[in-house]
Tab-separated table of N, CA and C in Angstrom:
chain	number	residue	atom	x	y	z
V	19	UNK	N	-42.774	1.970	-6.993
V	19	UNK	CA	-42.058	2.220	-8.232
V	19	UNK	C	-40.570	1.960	-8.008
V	20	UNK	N	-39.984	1.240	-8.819
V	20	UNK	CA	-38.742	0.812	-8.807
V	20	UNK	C	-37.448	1.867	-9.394
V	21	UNK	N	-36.664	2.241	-8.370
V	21	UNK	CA	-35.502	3.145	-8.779
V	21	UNK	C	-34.654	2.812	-9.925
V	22	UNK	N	-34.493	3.404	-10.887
V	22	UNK	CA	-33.586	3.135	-12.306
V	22	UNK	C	-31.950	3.427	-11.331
V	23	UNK	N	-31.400	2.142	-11.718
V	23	UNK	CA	-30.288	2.239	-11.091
V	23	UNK	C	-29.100	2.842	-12.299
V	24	UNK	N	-28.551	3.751	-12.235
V	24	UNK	CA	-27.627	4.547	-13.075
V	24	UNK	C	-25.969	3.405	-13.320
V	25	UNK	N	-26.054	2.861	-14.545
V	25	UNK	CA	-24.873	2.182	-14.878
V	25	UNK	C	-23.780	2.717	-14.297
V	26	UNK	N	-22.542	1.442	-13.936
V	26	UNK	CA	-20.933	2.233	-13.434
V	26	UNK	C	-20.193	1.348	-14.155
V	27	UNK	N	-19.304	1.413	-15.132
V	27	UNK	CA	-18.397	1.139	-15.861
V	27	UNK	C	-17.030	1.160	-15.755
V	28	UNK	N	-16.191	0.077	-15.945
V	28	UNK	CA	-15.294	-0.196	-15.735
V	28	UNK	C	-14.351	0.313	-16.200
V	29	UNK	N	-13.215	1.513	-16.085
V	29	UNK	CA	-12.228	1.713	-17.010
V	29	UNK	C	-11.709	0.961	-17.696
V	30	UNK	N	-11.220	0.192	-17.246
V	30	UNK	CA	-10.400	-1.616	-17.251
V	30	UNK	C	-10.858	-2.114	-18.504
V	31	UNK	N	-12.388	-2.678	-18.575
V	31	UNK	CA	-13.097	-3.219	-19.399
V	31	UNK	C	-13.272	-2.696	-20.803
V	32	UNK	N	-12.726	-2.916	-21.957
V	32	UNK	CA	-12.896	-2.451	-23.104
V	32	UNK	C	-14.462	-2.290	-23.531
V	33	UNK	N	-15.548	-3.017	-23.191
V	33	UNK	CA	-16.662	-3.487	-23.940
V	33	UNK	C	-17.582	-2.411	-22.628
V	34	UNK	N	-16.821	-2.019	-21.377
V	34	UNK	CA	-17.388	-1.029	-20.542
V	34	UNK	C	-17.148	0.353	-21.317
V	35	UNK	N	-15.543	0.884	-22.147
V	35	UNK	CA	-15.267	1.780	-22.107
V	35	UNK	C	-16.355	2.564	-23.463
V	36	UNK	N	-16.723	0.991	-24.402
V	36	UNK	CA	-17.294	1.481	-25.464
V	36	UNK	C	-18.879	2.358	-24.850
V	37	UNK	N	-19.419	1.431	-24.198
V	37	UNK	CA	-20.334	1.697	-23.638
V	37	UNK	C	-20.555	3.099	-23.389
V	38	UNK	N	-19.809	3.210	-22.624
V	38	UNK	CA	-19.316	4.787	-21.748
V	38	UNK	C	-19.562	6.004	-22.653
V	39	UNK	N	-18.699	5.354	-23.643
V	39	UNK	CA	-18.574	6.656	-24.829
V	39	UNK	C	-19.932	7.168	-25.832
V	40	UNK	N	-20.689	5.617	-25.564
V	40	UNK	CA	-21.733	5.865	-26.937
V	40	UNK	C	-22.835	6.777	-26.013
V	41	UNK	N	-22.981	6.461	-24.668
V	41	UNK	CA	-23.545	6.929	-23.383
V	41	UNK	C	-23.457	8.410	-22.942
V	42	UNK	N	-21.873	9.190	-23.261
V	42	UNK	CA	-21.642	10.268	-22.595
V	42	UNK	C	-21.366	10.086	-21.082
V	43	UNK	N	-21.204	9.121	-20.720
V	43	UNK	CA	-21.384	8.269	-19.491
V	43	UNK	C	-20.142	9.234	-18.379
V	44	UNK	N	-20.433	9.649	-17.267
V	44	UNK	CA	-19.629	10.500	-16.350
V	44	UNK	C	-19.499	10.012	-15.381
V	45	UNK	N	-18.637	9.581	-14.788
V	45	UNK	CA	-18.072	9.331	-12.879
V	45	UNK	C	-18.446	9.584	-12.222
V	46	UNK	N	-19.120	9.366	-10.706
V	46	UNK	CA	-19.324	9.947	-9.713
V	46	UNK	C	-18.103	10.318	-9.562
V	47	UNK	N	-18.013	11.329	-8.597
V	47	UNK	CA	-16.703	11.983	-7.699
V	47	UNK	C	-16.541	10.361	-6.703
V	48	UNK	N	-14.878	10.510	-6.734
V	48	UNK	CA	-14.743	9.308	-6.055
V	48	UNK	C	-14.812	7.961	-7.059
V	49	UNK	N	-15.411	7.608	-7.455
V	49	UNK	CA	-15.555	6.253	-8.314
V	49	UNK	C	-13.942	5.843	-9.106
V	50	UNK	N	-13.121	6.973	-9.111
V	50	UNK	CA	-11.907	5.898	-9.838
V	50	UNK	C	-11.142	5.090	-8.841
V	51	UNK	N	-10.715	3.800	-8.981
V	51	UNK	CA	-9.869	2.652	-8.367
V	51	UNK	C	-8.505	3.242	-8.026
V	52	UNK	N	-8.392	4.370	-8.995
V	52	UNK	CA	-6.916	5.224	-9.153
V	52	UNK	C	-6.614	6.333	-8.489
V	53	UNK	N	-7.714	6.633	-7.996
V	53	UNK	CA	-7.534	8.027	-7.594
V	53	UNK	C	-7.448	8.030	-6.034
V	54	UNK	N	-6.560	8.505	-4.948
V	54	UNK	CA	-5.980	9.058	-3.974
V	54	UNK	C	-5.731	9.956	-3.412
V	55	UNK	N	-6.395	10.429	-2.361
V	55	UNK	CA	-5.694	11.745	-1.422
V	55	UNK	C	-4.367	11.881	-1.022
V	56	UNK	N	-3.834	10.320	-0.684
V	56	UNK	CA	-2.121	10.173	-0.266
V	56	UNK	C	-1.066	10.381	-1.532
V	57	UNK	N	-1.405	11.148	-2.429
V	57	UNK	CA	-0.818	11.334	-3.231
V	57	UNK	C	-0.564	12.892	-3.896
V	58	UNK	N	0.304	13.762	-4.008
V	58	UNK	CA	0.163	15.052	-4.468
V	58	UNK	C	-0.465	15.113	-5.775
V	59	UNK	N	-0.359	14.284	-6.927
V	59	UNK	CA	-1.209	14.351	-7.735
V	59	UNK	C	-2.628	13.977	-7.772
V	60	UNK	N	-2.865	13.393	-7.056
V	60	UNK	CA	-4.521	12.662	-6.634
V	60	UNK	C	-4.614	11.294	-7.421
V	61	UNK	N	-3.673	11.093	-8.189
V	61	UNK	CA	-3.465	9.558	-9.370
V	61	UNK	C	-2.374	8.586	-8.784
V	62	UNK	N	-2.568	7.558	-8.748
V	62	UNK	CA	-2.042	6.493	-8.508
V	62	UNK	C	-0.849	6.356	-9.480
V	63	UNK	N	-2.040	6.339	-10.684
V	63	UNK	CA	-1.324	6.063	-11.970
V	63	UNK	C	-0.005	7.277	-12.465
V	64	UNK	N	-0.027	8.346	-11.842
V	64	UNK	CA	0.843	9.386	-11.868
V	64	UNK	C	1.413	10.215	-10.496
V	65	UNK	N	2.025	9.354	-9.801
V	65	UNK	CA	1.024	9.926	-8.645
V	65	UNK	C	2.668	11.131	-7.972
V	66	UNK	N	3.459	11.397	-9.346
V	66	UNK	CA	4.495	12.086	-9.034
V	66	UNK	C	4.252	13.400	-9.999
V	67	UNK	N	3.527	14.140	-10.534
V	67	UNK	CA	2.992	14.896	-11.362
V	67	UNK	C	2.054	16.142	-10.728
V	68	UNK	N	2.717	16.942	-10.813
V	68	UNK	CA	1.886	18.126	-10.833
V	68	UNK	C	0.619	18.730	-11.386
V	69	UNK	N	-0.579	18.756	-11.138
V	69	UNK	CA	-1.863	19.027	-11.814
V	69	UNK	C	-2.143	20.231	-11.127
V	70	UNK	N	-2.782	21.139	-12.029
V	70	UNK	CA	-4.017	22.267	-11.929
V	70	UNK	C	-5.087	22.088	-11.727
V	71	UNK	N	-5.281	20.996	-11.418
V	71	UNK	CA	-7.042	20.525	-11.750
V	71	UNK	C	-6.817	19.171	-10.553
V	72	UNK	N	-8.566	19.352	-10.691
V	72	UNK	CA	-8.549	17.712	-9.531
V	72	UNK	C	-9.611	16.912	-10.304
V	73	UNK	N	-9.348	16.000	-10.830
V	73	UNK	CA	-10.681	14.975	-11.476
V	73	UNK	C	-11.527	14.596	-10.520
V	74	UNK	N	-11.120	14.856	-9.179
V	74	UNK	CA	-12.310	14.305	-8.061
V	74	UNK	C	-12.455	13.180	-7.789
V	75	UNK	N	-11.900	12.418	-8.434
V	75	UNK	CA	-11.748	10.661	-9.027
V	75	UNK	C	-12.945	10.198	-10.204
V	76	UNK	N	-12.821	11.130	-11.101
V	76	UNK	CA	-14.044	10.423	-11.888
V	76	UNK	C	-13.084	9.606	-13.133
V	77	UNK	N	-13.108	8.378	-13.588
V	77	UNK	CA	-12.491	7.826	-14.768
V	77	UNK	C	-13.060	8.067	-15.978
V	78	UNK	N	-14.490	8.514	-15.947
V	78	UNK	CA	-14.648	8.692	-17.331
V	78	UNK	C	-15.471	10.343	-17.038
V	79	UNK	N	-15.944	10.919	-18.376
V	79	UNK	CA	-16.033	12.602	-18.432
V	79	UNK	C	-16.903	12.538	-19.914
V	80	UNK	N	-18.098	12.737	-19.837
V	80	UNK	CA	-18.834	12.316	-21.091
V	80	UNK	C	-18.672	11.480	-22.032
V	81	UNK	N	-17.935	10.455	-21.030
V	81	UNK	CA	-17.685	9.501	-21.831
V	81	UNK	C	-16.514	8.976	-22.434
V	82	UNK	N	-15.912	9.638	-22.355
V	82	UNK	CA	-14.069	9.514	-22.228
V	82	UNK	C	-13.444	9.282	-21.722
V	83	UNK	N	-12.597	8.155	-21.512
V	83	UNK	CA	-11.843	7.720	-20.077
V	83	UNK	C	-10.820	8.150	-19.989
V	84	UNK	N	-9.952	8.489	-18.768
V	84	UNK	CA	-9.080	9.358	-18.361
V	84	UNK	C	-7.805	9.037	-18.970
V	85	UNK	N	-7.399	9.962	-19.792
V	85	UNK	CA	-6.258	9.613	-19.896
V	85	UNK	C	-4.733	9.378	-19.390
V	86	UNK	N	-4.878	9.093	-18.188
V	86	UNK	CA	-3.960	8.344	-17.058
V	86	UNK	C	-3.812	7.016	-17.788
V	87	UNK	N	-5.334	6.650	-17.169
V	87	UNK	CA	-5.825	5.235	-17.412
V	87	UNK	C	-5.478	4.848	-18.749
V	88	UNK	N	-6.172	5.707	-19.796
V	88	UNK	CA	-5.579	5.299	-21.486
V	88	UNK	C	-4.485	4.980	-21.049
V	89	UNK	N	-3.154	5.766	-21.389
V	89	UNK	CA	-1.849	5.603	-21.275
V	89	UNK	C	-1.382	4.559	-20.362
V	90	UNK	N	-1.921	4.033	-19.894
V	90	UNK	CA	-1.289	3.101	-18.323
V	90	UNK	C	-1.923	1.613	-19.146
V	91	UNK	N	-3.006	1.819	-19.253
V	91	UNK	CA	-4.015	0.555	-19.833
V	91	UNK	C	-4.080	0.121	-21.314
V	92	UNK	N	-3.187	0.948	-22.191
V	92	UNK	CA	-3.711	0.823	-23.768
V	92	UNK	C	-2.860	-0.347	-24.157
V	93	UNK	N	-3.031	-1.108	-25.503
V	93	UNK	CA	-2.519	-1.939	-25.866
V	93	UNK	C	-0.481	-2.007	-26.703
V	94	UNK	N	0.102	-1.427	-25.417
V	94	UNK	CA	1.283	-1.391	-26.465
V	94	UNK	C	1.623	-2.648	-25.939
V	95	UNK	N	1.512	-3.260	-25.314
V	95	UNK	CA	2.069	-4.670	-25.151
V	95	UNK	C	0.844	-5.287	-25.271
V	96	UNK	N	1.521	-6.184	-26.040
V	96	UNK	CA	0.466	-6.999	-26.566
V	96	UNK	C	0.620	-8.407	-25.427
V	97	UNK	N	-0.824	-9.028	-24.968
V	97	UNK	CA	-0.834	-9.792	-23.641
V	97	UNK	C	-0.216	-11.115	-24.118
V	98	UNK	N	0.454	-11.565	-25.123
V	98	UNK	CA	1.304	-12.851	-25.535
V	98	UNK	C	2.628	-12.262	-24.974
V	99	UNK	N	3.212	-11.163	-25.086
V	99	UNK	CA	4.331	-10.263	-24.815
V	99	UNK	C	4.444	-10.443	-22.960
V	100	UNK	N	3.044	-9.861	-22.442
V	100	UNK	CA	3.051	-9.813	-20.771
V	100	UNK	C	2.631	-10.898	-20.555
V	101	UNK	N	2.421	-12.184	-20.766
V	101	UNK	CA	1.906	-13.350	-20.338
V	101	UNK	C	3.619	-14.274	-20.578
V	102	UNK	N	4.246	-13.989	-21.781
V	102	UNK	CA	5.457	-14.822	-21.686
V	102	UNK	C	6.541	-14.156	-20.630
V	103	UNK	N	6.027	-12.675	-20.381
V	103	UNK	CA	7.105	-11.979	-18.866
V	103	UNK	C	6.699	-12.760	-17.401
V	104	UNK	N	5.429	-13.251	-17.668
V	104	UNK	CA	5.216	-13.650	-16.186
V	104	UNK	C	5.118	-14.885	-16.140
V	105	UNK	N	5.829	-15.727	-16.947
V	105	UNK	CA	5.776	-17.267	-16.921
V	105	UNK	C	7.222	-17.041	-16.644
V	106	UNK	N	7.705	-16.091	-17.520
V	106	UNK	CA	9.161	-16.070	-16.590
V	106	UNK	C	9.968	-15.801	-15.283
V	107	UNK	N	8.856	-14.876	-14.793
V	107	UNK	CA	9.161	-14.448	-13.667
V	107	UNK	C	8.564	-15.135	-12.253
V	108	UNK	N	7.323	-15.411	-13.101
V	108	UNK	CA	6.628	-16.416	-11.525
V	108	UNK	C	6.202	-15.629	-10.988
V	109	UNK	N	5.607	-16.309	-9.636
V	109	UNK	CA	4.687	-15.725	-8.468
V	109	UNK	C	5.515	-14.893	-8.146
V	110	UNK	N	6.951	-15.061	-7.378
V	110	UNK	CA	8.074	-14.489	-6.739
V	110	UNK	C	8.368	-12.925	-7.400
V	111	UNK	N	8.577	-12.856	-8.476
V	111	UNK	CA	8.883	-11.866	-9.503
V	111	UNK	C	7.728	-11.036	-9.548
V	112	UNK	N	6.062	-11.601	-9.945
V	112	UNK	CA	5.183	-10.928	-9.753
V	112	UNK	C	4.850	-10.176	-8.354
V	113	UNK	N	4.897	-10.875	-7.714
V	113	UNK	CA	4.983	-10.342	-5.819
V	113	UNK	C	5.930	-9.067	-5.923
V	114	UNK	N	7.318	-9.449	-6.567
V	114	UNK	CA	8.192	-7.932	-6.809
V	114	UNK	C	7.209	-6.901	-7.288
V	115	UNK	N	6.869	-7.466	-8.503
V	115	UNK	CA	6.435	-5.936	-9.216
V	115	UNK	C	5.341	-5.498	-8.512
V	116	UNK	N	4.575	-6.275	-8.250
V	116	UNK	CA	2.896	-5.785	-7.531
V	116	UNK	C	3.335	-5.049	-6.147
V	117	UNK	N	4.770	-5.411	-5.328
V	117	UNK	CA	4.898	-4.257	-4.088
V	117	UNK	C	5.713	-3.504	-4.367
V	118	UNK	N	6.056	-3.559	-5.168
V	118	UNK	CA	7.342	-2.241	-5.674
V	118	UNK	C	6.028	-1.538	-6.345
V	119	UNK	N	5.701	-1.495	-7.057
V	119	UNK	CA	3.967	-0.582	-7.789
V	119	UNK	C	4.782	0.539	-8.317
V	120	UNK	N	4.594	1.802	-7.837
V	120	UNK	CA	4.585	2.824	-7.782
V	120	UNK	C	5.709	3.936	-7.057
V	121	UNK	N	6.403	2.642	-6.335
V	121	UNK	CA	7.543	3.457	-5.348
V	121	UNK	C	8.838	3.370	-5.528
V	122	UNK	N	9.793	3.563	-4.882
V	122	UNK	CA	11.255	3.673	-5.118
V	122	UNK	C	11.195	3.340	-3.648
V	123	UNK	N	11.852	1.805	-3.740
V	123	UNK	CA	12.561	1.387	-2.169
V	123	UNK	C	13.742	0.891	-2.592
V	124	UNK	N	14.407	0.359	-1.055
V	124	UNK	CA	15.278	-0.124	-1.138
V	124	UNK	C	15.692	-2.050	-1.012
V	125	UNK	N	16.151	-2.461	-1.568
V	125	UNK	CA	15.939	-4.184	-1.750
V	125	UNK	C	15.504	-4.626	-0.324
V	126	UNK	N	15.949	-4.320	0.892
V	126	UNK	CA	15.489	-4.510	1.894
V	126	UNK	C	13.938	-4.272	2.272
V	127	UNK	N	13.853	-3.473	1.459
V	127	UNK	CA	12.038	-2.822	2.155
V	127	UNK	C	11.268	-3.702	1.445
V	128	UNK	N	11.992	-3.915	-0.459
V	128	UNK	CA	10.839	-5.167	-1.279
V	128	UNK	C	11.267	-6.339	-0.550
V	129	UNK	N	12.426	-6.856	-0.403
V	129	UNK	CA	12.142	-8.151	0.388
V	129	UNK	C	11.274	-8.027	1.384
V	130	UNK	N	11.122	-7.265	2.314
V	130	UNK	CA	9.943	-7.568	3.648
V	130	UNK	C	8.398	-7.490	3.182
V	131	UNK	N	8.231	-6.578	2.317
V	131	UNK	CA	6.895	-6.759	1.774
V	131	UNK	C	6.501	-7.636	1.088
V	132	UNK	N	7.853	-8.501	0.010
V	132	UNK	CA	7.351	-9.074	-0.829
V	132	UNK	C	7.302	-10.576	0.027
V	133	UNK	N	7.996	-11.620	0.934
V	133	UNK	CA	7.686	-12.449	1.577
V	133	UNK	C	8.355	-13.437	1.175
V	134	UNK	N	9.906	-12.692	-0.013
V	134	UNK	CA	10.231	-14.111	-0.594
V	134	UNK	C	11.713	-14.117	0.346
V	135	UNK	N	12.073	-15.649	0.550
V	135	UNK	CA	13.051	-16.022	1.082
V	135	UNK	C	14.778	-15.008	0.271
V	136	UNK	N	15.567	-14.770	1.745
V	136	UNK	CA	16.656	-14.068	0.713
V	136	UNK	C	17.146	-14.658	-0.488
V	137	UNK	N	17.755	-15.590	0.000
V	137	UNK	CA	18.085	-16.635	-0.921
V	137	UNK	C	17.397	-16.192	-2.706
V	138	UNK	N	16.447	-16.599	-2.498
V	138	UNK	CA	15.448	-16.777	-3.736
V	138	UNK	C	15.669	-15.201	-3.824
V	139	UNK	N	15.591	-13.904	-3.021
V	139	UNK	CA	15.196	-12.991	-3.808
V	139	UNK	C	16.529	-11.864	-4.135
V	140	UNK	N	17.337	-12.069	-3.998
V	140	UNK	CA	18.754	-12.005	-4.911
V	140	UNK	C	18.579	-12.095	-6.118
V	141	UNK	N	18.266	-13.868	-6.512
V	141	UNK	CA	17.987	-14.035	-7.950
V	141	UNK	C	17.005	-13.628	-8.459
V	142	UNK	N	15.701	-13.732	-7.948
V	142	UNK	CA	14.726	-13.085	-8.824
V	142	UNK	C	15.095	-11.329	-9.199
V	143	UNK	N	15.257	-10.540	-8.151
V	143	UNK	CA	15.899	-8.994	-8.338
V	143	UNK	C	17.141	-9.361	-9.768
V	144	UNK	N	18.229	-10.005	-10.069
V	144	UNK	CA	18.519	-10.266	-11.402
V	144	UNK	C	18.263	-10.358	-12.228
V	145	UNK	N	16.926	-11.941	-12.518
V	145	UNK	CA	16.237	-11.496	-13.717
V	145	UNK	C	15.679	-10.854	-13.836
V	146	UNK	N	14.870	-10.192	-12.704
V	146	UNK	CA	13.876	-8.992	-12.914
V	146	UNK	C	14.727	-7.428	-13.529
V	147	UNK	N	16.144	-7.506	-13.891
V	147	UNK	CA	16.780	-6.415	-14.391
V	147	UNK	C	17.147	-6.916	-15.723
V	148	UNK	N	17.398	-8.358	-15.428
V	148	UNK	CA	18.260	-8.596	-17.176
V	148	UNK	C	16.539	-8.715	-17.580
V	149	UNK	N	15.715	-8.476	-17.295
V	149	UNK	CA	14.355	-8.469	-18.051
V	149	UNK	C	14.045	-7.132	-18.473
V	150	UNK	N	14.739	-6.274	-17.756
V	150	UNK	CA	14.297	-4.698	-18.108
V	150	UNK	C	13.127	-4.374	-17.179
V	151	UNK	N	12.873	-4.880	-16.012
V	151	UNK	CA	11.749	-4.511	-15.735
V	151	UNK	C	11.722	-3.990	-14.396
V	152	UNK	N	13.299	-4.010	-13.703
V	152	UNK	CA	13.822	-3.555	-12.831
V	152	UNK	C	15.086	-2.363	-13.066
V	153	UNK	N	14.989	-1.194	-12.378
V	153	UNK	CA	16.061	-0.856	-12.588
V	153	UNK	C	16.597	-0.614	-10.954
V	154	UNK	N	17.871	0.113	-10.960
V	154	UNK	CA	18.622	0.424	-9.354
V	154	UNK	C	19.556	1.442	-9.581
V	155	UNK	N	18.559	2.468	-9.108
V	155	UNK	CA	19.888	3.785	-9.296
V	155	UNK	C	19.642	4.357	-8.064
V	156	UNK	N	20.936	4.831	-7.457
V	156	UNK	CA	20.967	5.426	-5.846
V	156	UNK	C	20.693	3.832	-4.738
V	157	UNK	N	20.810	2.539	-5.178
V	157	UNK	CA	20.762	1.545	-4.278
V	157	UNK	C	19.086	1.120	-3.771
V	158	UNK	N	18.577	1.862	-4.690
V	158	UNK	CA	16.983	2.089	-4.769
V	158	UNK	C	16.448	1.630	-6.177
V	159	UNK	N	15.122	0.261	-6.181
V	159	UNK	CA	14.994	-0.226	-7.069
V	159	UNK	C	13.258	0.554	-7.413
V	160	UNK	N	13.156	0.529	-8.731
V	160	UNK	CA	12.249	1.444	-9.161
V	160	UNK	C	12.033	0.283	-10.367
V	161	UNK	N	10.463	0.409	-10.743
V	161	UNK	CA	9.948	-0.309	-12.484
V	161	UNK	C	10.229	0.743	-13.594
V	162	UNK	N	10.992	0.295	-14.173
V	162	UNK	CA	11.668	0.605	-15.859
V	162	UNK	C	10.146	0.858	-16.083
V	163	UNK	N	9.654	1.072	-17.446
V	163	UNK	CA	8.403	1.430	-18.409
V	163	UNK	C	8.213	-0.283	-18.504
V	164	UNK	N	8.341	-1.032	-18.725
V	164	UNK	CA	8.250	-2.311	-18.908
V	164	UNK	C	7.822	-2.872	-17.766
V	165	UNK	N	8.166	-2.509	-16.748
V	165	UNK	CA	8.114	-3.104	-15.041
V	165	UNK	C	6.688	-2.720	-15.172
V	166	UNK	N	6.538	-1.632	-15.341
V	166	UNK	CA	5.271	-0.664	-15.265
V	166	UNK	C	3.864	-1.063	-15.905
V	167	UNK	N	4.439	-1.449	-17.216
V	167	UNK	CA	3.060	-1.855	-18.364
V	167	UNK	C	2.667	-3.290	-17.469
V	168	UNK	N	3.690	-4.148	-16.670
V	168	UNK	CA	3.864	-5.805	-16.482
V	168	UNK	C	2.472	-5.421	-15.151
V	169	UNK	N	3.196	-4.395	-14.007
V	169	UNK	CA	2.796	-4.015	-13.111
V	169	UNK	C	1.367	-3.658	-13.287
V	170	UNK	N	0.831	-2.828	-14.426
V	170	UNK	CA	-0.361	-2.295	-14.559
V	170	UNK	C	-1.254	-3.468	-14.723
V	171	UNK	N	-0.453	-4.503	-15.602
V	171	UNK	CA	-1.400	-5.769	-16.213
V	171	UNK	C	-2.139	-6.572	-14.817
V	172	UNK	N	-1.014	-6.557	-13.772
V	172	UNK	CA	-1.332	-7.306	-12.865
V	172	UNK	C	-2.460	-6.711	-11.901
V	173	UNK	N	-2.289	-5.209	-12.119
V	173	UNK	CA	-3.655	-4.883	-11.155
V	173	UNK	C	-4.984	-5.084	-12.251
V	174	UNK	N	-4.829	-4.907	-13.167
V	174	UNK	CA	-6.359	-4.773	-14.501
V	174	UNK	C	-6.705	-6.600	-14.025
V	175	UNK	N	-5.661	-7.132	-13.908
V	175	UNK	CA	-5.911	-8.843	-13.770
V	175	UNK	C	-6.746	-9.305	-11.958
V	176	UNK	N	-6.063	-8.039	-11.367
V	176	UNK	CA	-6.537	-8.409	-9.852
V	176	UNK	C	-8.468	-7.752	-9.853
V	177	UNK	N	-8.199	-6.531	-10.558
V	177	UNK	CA	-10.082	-6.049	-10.632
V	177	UNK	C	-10.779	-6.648	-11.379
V	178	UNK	N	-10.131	-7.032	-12.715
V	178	UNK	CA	-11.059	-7.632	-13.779
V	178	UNK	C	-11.466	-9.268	-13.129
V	179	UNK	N	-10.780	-9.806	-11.973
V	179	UNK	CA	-11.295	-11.417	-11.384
V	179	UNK	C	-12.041	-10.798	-10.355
């Protein structure tokens, strides 16, 4: 007799999340992409936030997906909006936002992670501010809300391939 294998759904995926909901559909512990022990909040997506509670890593909860994920993933930018930011910015610019993520370094620490020549990454750190999508306070560069939505797109783009 053949084991009924129990569906796992994608936060990410709109046509997963419907699913989920019509389902009541619940997380294993562990199953979110987002969720972390190296973090005091246990969220990636928040991962500077104080919680009472531990989701365990589940993304969805009878069917409801976490609202981290909502808020991080929902449509306020519309993808004509984040698709004309990253024709502007390029690989170079994207490489910024995807290792800057979540942290506050210093231009020295994103240049070594990110792999781009100094030269080149002077200028890109420019437009990446006259874009709004960089900011630098304390000599420490951090993603604006804009950096952030650009940043989120690029990981939903790295799971969803």
């Amino acid at each position: 007799m053949e084991e009924k294998k129990e569906p796992v759904f994608n936060p990410l995926v709109p046509d997963d999340c419907a699913k989920a909901i019509i389902s009541c559909y619940t997380s294993k512990v562990g199953e979110c992409q987002f969720f972390s022990n190296a973090v005091e909040s246990n969220c990636l997506l928040d991962p500077f936030s104080h919680r009472t509670w531990n989701c365990e890593g589940r993304c969805f909860v009878n069917g409801y997906r976490c609202e981290y994920i909502s808020a991080s993933f929902n449509l306020r930018s519309s993808s004509e909006e984040i698709n004309s930011i990253m024709s502007l910015i390029g690989q170079n610019g994207a490489n910024i936002i995807g290792n800057l993520g979540w942290s506050i370094m210093t231009q020295e620490e994103v240049s070594a992670v990110s792999g781009i020549r100094k030269d080149e990454f002077s200028f890109m750190i420019n437009v990446l501010k006259l874009l709004n999508l960089v900011s630098v306070k304390d000599e420490k560069l951090y993603l604006t809300n804009l950096g952030r939505k650009v940043h989120d797109h690029l990981i939903a783009r790295k799971y969803l391939m």
